[in-house]
Every structure is written in C-alpha cells, then in structure tokens.
Short mmCIF file of C-alpha atoms and ligand atoms in Angstrom, two decimals:
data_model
loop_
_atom_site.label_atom_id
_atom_site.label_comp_id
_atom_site.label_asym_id
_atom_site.label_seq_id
_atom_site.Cartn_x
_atom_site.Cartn_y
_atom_site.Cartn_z
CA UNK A 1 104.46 8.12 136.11
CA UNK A 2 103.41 11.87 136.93
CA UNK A 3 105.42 14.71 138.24
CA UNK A 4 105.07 18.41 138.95
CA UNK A 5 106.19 20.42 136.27
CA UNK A 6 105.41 23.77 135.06
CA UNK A 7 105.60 23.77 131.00
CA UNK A 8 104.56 24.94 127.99
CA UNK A 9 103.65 23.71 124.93
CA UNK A 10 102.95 25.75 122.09
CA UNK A 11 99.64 24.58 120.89
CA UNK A 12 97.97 27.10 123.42
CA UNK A 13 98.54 24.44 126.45
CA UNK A 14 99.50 25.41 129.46
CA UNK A 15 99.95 23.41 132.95
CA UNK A 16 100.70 24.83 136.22
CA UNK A 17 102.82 24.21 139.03
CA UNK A 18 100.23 22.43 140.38
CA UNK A 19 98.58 20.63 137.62
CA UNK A 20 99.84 17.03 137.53
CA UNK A 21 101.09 16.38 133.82
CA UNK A 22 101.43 12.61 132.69
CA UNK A 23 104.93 11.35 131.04
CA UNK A 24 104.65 8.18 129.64
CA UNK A 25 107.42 5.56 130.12
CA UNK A 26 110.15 5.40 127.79
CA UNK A 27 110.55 2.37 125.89
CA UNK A 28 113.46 0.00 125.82
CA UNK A 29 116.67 1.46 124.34
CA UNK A 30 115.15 4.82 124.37
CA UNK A 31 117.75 7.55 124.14
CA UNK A 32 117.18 10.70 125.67
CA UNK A 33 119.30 14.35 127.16
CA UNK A 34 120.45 17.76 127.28
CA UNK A 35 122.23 18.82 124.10
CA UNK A 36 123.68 22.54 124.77
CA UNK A 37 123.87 25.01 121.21
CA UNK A 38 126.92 26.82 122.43
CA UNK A 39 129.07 29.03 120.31
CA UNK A 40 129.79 32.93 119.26
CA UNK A 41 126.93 35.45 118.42
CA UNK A 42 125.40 35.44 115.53
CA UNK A 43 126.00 31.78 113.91
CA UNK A 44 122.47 30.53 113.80
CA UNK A 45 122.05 29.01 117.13
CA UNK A 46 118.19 29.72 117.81
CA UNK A 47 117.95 29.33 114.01
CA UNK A 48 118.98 25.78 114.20
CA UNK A 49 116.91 24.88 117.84
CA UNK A 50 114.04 26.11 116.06
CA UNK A 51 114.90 24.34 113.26
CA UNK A 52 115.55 21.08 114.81
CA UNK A 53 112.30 21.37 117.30
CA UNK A 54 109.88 22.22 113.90
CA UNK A 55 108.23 25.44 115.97
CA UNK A 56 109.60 28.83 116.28
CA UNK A 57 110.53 29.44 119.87
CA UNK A 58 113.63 31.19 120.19
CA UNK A 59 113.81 34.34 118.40
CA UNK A 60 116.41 35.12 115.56
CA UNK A 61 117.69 38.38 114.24
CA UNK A 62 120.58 39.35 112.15
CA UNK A 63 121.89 41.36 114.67
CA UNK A 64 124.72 40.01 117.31
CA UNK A 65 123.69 38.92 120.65
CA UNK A 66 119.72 38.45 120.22
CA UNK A 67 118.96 35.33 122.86
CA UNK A 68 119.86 36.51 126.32
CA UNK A 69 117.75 33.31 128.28
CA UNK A 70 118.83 29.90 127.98
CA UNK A 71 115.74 28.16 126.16
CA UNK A 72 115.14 24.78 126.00
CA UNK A 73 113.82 23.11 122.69
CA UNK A 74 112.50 19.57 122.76
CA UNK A 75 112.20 17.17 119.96
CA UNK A 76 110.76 13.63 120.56
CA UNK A 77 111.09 10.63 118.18
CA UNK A 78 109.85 7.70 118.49
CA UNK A 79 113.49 6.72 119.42
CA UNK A 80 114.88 9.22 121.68
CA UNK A 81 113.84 13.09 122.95
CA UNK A 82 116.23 15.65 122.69
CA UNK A 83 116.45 18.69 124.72
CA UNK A 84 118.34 21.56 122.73
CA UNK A 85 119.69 23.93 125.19
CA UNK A 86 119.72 27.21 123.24
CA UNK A 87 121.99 29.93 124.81
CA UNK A 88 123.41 33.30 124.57
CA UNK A 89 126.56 33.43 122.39
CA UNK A 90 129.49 33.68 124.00
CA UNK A 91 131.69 36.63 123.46
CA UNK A 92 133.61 39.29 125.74
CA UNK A 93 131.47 41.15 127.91
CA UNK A 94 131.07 44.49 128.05
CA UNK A 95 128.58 45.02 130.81
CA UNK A 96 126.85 43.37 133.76
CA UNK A 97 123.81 42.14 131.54
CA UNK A 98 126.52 39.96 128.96
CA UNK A 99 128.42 38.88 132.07
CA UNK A 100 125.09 37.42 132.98
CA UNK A 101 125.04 35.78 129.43
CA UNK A 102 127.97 34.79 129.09
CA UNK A 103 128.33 33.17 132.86
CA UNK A 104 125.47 31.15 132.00
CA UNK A 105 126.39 30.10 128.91
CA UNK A 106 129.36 28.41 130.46
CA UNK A 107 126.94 26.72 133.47
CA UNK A 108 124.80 25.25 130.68
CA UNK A 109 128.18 23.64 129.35
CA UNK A 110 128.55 21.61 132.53
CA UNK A 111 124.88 21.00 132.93
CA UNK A 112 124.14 18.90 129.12
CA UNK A 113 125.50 15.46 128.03
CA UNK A 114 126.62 16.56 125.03
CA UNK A 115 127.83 19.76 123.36
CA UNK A 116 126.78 20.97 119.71
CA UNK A 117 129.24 23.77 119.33
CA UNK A 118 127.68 25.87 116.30
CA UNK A 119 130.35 27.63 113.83
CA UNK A 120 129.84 29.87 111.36
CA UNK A 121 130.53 28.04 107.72
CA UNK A 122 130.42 31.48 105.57
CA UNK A 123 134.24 32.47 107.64
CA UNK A 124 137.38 30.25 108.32
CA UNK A 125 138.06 29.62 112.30
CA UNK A 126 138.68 32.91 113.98
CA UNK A 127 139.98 33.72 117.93
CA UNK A 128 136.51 33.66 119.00
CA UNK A 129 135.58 30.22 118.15
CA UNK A 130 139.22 29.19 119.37
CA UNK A 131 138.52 30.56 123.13
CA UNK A 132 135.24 29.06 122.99
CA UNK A 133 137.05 26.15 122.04
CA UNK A 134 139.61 26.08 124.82
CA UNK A 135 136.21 26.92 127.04
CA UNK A 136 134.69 23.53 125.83
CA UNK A 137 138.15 21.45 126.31
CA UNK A 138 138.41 22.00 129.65
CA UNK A 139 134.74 20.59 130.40
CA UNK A 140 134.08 16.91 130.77
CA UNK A 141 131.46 17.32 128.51
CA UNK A 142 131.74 15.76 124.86
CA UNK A 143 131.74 18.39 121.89
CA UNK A 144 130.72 17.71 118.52
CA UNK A 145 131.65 20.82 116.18
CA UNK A 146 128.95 21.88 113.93
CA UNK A 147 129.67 23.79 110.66
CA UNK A 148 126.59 25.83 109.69
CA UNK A 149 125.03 28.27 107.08
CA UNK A 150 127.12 25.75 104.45
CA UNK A 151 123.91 27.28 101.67
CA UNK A 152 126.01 30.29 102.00
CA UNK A 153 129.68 29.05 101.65
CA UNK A 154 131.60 30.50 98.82
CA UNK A 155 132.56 27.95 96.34
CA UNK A 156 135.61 27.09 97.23
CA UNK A 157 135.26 26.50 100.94
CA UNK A 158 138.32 23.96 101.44
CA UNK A 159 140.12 26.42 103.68
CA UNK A 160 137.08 27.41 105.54
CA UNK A 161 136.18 23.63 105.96
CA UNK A 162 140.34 23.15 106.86
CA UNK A 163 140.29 25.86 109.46
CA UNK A 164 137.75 23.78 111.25
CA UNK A 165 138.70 20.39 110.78
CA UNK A 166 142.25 21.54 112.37
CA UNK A 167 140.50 22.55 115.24
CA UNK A 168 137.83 19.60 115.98
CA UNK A 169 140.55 17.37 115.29
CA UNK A 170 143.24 19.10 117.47
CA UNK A 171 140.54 18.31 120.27
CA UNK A 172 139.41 15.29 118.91
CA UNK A 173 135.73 16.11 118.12
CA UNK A 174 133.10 14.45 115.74
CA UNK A 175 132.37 17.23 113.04
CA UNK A 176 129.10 17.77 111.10
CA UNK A 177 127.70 20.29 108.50
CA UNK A 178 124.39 21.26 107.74
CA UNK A 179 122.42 24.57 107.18
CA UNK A 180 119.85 25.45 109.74
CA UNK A 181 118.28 27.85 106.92
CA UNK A 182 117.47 25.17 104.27
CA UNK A 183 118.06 21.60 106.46
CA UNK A 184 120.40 20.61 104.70
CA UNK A 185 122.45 18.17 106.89
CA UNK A 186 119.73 18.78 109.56
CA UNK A 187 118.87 14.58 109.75
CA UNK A 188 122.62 13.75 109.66
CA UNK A 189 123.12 16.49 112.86
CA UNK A 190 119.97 14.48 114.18
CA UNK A 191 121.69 10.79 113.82
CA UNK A 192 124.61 11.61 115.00
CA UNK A 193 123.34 13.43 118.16
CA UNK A 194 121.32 10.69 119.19
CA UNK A 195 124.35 8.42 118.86
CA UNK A 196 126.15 10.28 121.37
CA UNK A 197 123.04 10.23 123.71
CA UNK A 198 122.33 7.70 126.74
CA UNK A 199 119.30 4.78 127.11
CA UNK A 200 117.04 7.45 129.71
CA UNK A 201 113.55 8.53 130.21
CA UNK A 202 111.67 11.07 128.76
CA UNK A 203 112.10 14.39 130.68
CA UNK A 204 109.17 16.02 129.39
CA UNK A 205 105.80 14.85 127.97
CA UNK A 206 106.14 14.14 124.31
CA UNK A 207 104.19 16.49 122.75
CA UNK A 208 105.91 19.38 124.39
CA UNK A 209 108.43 21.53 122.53
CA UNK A 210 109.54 24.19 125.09
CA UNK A 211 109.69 24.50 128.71
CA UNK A 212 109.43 28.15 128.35
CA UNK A 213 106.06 29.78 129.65
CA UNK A 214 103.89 31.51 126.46
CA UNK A 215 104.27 34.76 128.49
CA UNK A 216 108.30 34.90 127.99
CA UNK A 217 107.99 34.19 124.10
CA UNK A 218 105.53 36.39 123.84
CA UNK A 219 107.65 39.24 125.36
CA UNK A 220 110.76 37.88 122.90
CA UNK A 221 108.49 38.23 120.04
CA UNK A 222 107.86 41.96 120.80
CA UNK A 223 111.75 42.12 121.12
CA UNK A 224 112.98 40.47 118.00
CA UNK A 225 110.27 43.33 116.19
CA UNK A 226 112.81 46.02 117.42
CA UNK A 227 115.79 44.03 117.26
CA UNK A 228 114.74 43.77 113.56
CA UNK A 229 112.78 47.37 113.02
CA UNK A 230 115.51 49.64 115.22
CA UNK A 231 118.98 50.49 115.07
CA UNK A 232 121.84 50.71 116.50
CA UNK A 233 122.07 50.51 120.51
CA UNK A 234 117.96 50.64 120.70
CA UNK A 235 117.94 47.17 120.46
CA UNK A 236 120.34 46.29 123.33
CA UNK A 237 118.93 48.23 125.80
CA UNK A 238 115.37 46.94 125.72
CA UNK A 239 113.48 44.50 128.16
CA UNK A 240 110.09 43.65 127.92
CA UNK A 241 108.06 42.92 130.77
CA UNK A 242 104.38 41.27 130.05
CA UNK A 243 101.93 43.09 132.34
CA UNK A 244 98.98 41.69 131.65
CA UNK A 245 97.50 38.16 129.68
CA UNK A 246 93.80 37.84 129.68
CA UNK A 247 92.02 35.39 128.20
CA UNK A 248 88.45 35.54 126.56
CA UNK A 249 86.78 33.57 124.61
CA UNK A 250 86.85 35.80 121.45
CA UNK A 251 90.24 37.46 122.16
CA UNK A 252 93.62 37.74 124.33
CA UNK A 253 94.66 40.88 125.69
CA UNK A 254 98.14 41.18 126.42
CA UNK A 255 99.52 44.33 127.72
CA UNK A 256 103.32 44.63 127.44
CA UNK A 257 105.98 47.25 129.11
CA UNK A 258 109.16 47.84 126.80
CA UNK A 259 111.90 49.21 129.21
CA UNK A 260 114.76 51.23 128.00
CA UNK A 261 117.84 52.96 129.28
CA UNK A 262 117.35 56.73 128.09
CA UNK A 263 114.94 59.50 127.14
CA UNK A 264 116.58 59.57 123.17
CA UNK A 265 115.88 55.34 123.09
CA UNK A 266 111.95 56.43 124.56
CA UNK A 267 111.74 58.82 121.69
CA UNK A 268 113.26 56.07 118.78
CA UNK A 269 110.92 53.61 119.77
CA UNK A 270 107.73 55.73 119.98
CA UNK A 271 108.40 57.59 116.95
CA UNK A 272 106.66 60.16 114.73
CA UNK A 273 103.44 60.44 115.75
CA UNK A 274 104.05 56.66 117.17
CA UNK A 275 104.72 55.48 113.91
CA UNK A 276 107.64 53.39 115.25
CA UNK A 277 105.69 51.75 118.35
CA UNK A 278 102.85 50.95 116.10
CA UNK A 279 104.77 48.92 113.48
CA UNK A 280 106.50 47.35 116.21
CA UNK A 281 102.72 46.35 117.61
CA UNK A 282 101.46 44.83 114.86
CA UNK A 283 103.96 43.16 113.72
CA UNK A 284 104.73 41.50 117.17
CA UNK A 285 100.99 40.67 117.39
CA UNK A 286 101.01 39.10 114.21
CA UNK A 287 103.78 36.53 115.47
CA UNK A 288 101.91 35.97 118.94
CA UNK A 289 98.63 35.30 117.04
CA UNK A 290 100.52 32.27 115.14
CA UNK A 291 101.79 31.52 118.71
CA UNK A 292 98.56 31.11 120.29
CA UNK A 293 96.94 30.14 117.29
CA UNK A 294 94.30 33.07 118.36
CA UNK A 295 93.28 36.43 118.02
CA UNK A 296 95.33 39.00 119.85
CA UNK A 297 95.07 42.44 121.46
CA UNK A 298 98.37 43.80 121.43
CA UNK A 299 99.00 47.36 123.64
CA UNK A 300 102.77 48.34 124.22
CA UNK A 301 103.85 51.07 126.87
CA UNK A 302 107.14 52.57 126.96
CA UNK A 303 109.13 53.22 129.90
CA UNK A 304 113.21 54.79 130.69
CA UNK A 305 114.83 52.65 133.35
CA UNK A 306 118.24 54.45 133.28
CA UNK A 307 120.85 51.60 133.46
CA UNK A 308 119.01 48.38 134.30
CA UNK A 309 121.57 46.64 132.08
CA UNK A 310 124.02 47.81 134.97
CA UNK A 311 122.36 46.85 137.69
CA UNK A 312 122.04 43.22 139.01
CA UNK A 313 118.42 43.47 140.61
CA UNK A 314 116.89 45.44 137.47
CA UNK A 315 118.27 42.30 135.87
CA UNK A 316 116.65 40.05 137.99
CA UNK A 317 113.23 42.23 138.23
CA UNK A 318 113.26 41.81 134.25
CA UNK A 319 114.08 38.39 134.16
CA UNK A 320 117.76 38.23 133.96
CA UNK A 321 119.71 36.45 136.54
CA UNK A 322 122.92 33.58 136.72
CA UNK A 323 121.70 30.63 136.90
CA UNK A 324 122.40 28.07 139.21
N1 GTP B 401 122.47 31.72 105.18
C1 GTP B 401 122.21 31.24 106.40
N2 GTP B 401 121.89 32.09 107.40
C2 GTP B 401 121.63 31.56 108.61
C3 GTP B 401 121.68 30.16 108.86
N3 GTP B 401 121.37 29.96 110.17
C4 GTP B 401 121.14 31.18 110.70
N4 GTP B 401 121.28 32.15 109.77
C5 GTP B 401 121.12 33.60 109.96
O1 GTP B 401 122.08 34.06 110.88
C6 GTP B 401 121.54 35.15 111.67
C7 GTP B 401 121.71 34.83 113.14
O2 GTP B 401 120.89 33.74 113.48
P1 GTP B 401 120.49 33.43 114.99
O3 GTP B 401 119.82 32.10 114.99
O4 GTP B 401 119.76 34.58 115.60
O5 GTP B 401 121.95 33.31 115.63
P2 GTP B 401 122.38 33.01 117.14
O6 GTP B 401 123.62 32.19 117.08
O7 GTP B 401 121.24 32.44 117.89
O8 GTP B 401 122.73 34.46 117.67
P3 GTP B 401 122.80 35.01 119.19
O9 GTP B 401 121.50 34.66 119.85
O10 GTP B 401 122.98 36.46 119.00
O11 GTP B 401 123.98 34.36 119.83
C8 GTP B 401 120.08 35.30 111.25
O12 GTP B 401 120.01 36.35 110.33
C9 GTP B 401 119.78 33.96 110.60
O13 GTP B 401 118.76 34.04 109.61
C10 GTP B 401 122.01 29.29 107.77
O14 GTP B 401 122.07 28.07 107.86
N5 GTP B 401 122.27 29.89 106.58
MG1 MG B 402 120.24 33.08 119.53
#
C-alpha cells in the first residue's frame, strides 16, 4: 500500500508531500491507535512520549506550560504501533495563546482511542487533576490514569497513591504507575496500553517516530534553551520562527528568528555583550546536531512583536492555531 504523507523521521529522513512513502501491511491481530498524554502542566508528559518513543522529540523543561503543539510520538512493535499524542497541559487560561492550548488539548481528547491521563506521583490529587478529570468523563473516550515521577515519591506515599485510586475508581479507570525519568513501570504502561488498543493498520511507516517536520523541533530545541537558560516571563513570550535550512554536504545552516513581546525581553535574551544569545546558540545547536546527526551552523536573530500572544493571526503566522 502507499499513500501521501508528509513525515519525518528523525534519522535525517525527510519525505514530501509529494514523495510516495511505502507502509507495509499490518499483520494479523496487529493492534494499532491514537493514545492522547493529557493532563496538568508540568507532570512529565513530553518526558514520558519521549520516553516511550526511545528519541527525544518533544521538548521538556522544569518550567510549567513548555509544549504548546500537539506532537505525535510513534512507537512500533512487532505487535502493535502506538501513536502518543503529546499535548499542552491543561490548566486555566490566561490569554489567547493558552486558550489555543488548552482548546486543543480538549479536541485531541475526542480525536484518540484511548486516554493516558498523566498525574503527578510526588503530590496527592489536587482541583486541577479533578477538572481535568470531570473533562475526561464526559468524553466517550476510555481513560486510563497514570501515576508518574513514583522515583520521587516520599516514602510513605499511601495517601498520595489513595488520593488517586479514589478518583480512577470513582470513574472507573484502569490505573498504572511508572516513572518516565528512570522506566520504571514504563513496559507495564506499554502492556496495558496495547490491551486497550484495536486489531488496525499501521498509520505510519514503521521506522518513523514523529510526524513532526525537523524544522519545528529544531525551532523547539532553540526554545527549551531559554525556557531552561531565562527567567521568569522571557520564556512565555517567545516564538521561534526557522528562516532558513540549507543543506550542504559538509554543513547545515539554519537561520532562526526568536520573537518576543517587549524591548526589556529583546534586551534579556541578547544580553551583555550577547552573552545570553550566544549560550542560548550553542547550546541549541548542540541538541540539533544530535538531531540531524550532522554538523550545524546555528545563527539566531532577535525580534519584539508586541503582543503576538494576544493576537489570533500572530498565532497562526508563528505556528499556533485550534485545530480542527
Ligand atoms: N523525578 C521525576 N521527574 C520527572 C519525571 N517525568 C518528568 N519529570 C520532570 O518534570 C518536569 C516536567 O516534565 P515535562 O515532560 O516537560 O512535563 P509536561 O507535562 O510535558 O509539561 P507541559 O508541557 O508544561 O504541560 C521536567 O523537569 C522533567 O524532568 C519522573 O518520572 N520523575
Ligand atoms: Mg510537555
């Protein structure tokens, strides 16, 4: 069978739109579908997908509300693919950009056959897991609850571990706990997803473990560097835009465009004497090179876009948009 797809896999192939890409035919019994990672900011979501897939391709940070794209992750065994859907966590918004987020975290809900909702192990059941909770209730969808970071629970856990089991079995769920850190628990989470999966095809040629384009993880990489470097609101009110990839034999050149909201964040970013902008650089073109497995060319250029987070075609221009 062949289709039209435009993909990416990480091992520096790329098809086109155009290009036809092979998918083999599933086997008998096969099991294959959409898992979504759904749950507050900050529990290990991308931590887990990257985890799970074996390839870093969602970025992580410490910091509260780092993905902003839905991201797909794709494992294949010989006995079933699964398609992590990695999304924003949800929380309350506070501007246009996390309605956007938090919108399409709740379309990715209806759009998987099954839900892992991630929880945070380290702290008992709180009011944000229980809205997302009442969310995931009133979707068709199943939900399996999963309890992570348990390499960081305090010894005695019981009412952490309580606070949850209340609430999965309250809504009848299947619960799970593992640590996306160490993978611990990470084969039982596997088992029991496929379990809860379908006899299908396989959406996406095997080898593939993202249906992201390099460009876009390249421009997260350069992110989760000041997500991880800066402080404070500098990290919120960034976008990157990728200008420019070019390929030669020796080296890539990729030109990038980080977009902020004010003068003061310009100034925090470039630093003294560019200090700032050049640690950013290299370190981001460190993580690219192990993308590409390459040699990279890294140039950064800052520029104020006052309020893009604000405004709904700024949003779009830079990528942001409600899915439909
Ligand atoms: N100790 C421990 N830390 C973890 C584990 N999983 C994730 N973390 C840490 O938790 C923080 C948040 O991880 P992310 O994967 O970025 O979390 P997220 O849920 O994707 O966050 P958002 O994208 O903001 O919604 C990072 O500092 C991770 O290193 C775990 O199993 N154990
Ligand atoms: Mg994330």
């Amino acid at each position: 069978m062949t289709v039209e797809l435009k993909v990416t896999s990480i091992d520096n192939h790329i098809f086109s739109f155009s290009e036809e890409v092979s998918i083999p035919q599933a086997p008998p019994e096969f099991k294959s579908g959409f898992i979504g990672i759904i749950g507050r900011p900050n529990v290990g979501k991308s931590t887990l997908m990257n985890q799970l897939v074996g390839q870093k391709i969602a970025i992580t940070s410490p910091v509260a509300q780092t993905t902003r794209n839905r991201l797909r992750g794709i494992l294949t065994t010989p006995e079933a693919q699964l398609i992590f859907v990695d999304t924003p966590g949800i929380h309350k918004p506070h501007h246009q950009l996390g309605e956007v987020l938090v919108q399409n975290a709740k379309i990715a809900i209806e759009s998987v056959d099954v839900v892992l909702f991630v929880v945070d192990g380290t702290v008992a059941c709180g009011a944000g897991d229980r809205f997302i909770a009442e969310l995931l209730s009133r979707s068709q969808t199943p939900v399996i609850l999963g309890l992570n970071k348990v390499d960081q629970q305090p010894t005695d856990s019981q009412q952490i571990d309580d606070s949850y089991t209340h609430l999965a079995e309250s809504y009848q769920w299947q619960t799970v706990k593992f640590s996306a850190k160490t993978g611990v628990g990470l084969p039982e989470l596997q088992n029991l997803l496929i379990e809860n999966l379908d006899n299908g095809p396989f959406y996406y040629p095997p080898d593939l473990v993202t249906d992201q384009p390099e460009r876009f993880i390249m421009g997260e990489l350069i992110r989760e560097q000041i997500l991880l470097l800066t402080r404070e609101e500098v990290p919120h009110s960034v976008a990157i835009a990728i200008d420019l990839v070019e390929e030669t034999p020796s080296i890539t050149r990729v030109l990038a465009t980080i977009n902020v909201e004010r003068d003061s964040q310009k100034g925090i970013l470039i630093g003294k004497g560019g200090s700032m902008l050049k640690a950013i650089g290299s370190a981001a073109r460190e993580q690219i090179q192990k993308l590409i497995s390459g040699k990279v060319y890294l140039e950064l250029f800052v520029k104020v876009q006052p309020k893009w987070r604000q405004s709904r075609v700024s949003l779009a221009e830079l990528g942001y948009r409600v899915e439909e």
